[in-house]
JSON list of C-alpha atoms in Angstrom, two decimals:
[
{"chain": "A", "resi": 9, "resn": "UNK", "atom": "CA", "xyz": [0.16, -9.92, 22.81]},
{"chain": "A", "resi": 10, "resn": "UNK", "atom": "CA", "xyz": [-2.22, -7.98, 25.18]},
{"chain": "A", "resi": 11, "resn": "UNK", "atom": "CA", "xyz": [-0.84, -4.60, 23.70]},
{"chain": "A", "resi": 12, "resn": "UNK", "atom": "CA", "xyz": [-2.38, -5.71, 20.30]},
{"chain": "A", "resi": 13, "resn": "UNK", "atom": "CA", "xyz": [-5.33, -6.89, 21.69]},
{"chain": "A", "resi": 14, "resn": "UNK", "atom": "CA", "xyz": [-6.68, -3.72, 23.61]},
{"chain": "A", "resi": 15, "resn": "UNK", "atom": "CA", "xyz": [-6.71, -1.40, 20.50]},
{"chain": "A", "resi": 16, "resn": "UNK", "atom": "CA", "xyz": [-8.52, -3.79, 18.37]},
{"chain": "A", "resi": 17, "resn": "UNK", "atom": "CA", "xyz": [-11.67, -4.47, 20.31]},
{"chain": "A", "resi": 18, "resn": "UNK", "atom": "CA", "xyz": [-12.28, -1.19, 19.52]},
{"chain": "A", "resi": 19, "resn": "UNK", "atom": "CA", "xyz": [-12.49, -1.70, 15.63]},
{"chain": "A", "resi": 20, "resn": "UNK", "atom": "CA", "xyz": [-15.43, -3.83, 14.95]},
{"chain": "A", "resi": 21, "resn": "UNK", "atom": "CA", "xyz": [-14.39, -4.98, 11.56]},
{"chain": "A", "resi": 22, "resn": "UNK", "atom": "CA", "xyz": [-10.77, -5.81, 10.14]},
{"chain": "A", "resi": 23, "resn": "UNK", "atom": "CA", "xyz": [-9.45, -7.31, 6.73]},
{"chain": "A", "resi": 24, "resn": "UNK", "atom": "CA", "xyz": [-6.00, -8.10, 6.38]},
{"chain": "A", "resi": 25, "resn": "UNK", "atom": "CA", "xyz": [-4.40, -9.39, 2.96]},
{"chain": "A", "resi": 26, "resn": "UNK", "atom": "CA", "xyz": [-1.47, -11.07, 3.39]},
{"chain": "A", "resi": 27, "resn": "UNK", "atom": "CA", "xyz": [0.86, -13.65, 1.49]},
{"chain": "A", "resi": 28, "resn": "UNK", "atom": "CA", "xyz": [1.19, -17.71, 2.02]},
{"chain": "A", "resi": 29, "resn": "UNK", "atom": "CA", "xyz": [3.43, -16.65, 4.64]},
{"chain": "A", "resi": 30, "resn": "UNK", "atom": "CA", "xyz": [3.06, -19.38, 7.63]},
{"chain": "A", "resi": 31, "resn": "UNK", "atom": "CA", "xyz": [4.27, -17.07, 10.23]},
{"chain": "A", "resi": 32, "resn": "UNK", "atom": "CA", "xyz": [2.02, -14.53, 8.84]},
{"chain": "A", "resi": 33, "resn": "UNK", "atom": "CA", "xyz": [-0.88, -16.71, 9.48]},
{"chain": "A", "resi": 34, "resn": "UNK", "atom": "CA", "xyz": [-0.03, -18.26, 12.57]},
{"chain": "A", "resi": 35, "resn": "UNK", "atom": "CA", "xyz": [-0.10, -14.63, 14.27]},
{"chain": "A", "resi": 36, "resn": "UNK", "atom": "CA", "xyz": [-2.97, -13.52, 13.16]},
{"chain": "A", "resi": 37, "resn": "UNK", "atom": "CA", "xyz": [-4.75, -16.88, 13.86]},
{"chain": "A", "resi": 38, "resn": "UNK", "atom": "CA", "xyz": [-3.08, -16.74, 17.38]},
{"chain": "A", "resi": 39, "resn": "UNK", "atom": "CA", "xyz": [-4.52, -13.03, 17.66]},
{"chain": "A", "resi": 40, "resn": "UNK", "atom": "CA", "xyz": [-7.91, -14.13, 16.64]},
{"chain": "A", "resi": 41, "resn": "UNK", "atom": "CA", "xyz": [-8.24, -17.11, 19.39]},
{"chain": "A", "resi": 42, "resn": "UNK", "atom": "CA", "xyz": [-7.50, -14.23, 22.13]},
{"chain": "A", "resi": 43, "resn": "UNK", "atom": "CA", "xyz": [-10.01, -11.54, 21.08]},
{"chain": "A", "resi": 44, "resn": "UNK", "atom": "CA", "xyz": [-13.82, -11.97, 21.09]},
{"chain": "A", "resi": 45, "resn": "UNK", "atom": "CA", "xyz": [-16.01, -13.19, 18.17]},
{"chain": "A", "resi": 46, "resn": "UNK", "atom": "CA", "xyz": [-17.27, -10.00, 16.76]},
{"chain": "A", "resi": 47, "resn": "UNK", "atom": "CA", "xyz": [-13.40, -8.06, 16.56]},
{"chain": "A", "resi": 48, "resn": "UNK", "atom": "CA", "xyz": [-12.48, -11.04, 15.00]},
{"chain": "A", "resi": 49, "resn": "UNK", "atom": "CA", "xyz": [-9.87, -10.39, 11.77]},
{"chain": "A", "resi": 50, "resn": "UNK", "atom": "CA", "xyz": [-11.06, -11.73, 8.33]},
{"chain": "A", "resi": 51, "resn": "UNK", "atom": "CA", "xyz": [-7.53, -12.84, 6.74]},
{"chain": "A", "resi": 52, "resn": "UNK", "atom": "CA", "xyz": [-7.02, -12.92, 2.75]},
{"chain": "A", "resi": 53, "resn": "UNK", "atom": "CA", "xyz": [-4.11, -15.15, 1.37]},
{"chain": "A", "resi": 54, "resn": "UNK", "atom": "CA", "xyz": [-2.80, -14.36, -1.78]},
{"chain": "A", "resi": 55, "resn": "UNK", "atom": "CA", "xyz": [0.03, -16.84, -2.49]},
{"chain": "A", "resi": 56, "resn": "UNK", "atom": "CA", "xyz": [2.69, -14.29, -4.48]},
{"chain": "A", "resi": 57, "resn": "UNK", "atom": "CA", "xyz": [1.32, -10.94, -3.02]},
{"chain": "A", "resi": 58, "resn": "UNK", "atom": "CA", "xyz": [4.73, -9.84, -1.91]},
{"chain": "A", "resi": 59, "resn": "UNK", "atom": "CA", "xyz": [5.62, -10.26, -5.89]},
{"chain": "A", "resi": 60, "resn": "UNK", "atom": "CA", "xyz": [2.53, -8.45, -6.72]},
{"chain": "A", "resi": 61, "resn": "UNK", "atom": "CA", "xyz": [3.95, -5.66, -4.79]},
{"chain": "A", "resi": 62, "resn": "UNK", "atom": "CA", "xyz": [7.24, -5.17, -5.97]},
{"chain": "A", "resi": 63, "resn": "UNK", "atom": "CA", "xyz": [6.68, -5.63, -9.39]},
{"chain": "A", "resi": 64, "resn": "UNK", "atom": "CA", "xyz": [4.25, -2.74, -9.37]},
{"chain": "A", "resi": 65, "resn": "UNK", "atom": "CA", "xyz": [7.22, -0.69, -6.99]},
{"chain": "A", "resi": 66, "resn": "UNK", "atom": "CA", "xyz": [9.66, -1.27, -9.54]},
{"chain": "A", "resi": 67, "resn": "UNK", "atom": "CA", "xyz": [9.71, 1.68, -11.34]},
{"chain": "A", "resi": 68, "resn": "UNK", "atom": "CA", "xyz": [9.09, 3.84, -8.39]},
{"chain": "A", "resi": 69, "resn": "UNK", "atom": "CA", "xyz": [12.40, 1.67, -7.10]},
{"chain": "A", "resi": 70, "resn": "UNK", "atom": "CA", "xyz": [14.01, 2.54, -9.70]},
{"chain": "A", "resi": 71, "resn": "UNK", "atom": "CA", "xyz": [14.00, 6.31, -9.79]},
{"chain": "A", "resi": 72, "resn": "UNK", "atom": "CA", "xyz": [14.53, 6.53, -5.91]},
{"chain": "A", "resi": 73, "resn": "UNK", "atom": "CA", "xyz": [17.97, 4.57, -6.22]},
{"chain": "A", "resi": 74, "resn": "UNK", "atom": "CA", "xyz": [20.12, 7.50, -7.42]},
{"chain": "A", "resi": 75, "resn": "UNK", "atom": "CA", "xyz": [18.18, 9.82, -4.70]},
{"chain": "A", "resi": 76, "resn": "UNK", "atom": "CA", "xyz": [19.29, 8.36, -1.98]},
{"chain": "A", "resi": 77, "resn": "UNK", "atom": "CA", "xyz": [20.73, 10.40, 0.84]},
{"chain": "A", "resi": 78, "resn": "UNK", "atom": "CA", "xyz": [17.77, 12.60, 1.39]},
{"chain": "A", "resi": 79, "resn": "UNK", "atom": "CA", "xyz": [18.94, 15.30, 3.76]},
{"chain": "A", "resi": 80, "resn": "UNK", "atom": "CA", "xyz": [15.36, 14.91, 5.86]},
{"chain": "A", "resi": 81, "resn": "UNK", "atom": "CA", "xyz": [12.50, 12.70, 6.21]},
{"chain": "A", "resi": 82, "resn": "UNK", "atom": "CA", "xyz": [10.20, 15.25, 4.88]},
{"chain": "A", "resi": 83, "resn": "UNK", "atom": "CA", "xyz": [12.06, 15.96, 1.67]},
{"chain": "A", "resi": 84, "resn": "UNK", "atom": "CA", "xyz": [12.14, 12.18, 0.99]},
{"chain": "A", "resi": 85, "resn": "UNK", "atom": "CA", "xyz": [8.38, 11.76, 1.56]},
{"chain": "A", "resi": 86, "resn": "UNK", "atom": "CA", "xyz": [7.52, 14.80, -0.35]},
{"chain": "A", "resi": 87, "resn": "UNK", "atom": "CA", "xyz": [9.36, 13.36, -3.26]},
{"chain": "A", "resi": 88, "resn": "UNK", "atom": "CA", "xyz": [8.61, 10.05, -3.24]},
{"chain": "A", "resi": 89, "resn": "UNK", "atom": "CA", "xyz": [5.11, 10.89, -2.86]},
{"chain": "A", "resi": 90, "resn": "UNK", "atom": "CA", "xyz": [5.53, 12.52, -6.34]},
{"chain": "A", "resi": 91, "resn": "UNK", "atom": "CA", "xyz": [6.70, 10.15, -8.06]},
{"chain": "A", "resi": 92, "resn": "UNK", "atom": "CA", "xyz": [3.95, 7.37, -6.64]},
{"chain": "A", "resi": 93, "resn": "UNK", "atom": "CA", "xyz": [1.36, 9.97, -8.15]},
{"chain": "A", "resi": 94, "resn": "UNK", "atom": "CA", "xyz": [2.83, 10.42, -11.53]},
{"chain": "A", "resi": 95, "resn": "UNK", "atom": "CA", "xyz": [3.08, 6.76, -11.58]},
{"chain": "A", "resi": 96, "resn": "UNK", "atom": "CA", "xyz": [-0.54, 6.19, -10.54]},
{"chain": "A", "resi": 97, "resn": "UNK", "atom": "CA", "xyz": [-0.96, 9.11, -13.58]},
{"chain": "A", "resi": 98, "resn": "UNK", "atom": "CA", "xyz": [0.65, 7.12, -16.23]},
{"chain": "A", "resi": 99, "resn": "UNK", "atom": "CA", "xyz": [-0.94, 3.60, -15.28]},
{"chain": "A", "resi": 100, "resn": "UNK", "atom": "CA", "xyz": [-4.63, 5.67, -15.71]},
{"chain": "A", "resi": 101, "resn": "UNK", "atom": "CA", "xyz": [-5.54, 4.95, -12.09]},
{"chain": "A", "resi": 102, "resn": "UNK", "atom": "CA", "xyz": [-6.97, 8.39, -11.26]},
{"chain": "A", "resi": 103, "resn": "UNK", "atom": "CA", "xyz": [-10.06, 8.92, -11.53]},
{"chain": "A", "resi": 104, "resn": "UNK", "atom": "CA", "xyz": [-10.81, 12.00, -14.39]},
{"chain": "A", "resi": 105, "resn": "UNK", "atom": "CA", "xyz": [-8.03, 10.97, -16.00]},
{"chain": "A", "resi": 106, "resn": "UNK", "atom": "CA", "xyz": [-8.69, 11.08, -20.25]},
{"chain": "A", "resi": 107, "resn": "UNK", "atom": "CA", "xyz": [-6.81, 7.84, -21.69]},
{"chain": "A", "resi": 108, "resn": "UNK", "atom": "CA", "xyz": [-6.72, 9.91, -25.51]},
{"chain": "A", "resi": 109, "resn": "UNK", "atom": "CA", "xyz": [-4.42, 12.86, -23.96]},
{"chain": "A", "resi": 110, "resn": "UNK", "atom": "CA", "xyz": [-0.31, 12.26, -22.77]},
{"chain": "A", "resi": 111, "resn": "UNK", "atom": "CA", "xyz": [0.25, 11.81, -18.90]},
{"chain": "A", "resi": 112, "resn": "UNK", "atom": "CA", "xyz": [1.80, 15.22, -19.61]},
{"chain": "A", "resi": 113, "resn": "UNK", "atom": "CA", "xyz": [-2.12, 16.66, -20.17]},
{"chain": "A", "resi": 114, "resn": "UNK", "atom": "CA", "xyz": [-3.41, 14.63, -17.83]},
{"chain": "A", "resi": 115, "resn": "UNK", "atom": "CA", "xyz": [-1.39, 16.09, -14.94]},
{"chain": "A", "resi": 116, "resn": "UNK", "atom": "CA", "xyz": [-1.92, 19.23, -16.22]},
{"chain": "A", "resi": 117, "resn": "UNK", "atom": "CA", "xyz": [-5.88, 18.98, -16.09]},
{"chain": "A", "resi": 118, "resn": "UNK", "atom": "CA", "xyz": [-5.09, 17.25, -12.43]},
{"chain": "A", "resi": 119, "resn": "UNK", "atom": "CA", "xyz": [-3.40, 20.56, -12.06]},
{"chain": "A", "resi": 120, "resn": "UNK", "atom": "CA", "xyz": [-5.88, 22.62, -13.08]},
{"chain": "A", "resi": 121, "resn": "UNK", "atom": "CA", "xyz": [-8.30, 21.32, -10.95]}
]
């Protein structure tokens, strides 16, 4: 547990989200009794977060699964990287992005940046 320990008194503030999980909590809980007051680790429960997540992976999920067998690491990051940002394009979550245009013209303006 000491290997954990030493890099966090360095951070002086620390959120973590996690679900209802009771191992989860019991960790981070144990973690927090060992290090001093101020590094302590503000913890966030949200009871279906894991559900949260995947639902909003799905899609990504879903065009990976016929990829599989990427011939390197970097290939496989590059491309899953692109499809998490045309994702984020079509949900509107960029910022600059116009919600009267197609995801089509929005990437392109993205582009054109």
């Amino acid at each position: 547990m000491r290997s954990f320990v030493k890099p966090l008194e360095r951070i002086t503030f620390l959120k973590v989200v996690i679900d209802k999980s009771g191992s989860n909590t019991a960790a981070l809980d144990d973690l927090n009794t060992e290090i001093s007051e101020d590094c302590r680790i503000m913890v966030f429960q949200i009871k279906y977060l894991n559900n949260i997540v995947e639902q909003d992976h799905r899609f990504i999920k879903k065009r990976i699964k016929p990829m599989l067998g990427f011939k390197s690491f970097h290939s496989a990051k590059i491309t899953i990287t692109g499809i998490e940002n045309i994702r984020m394009i079509q949900k509107r979550q960029i910022i600059g992005a116009n919600d009267n245009v197609s995801t089509f013209e929005n990437f392109a303006m993205l582009i054109a940046l």
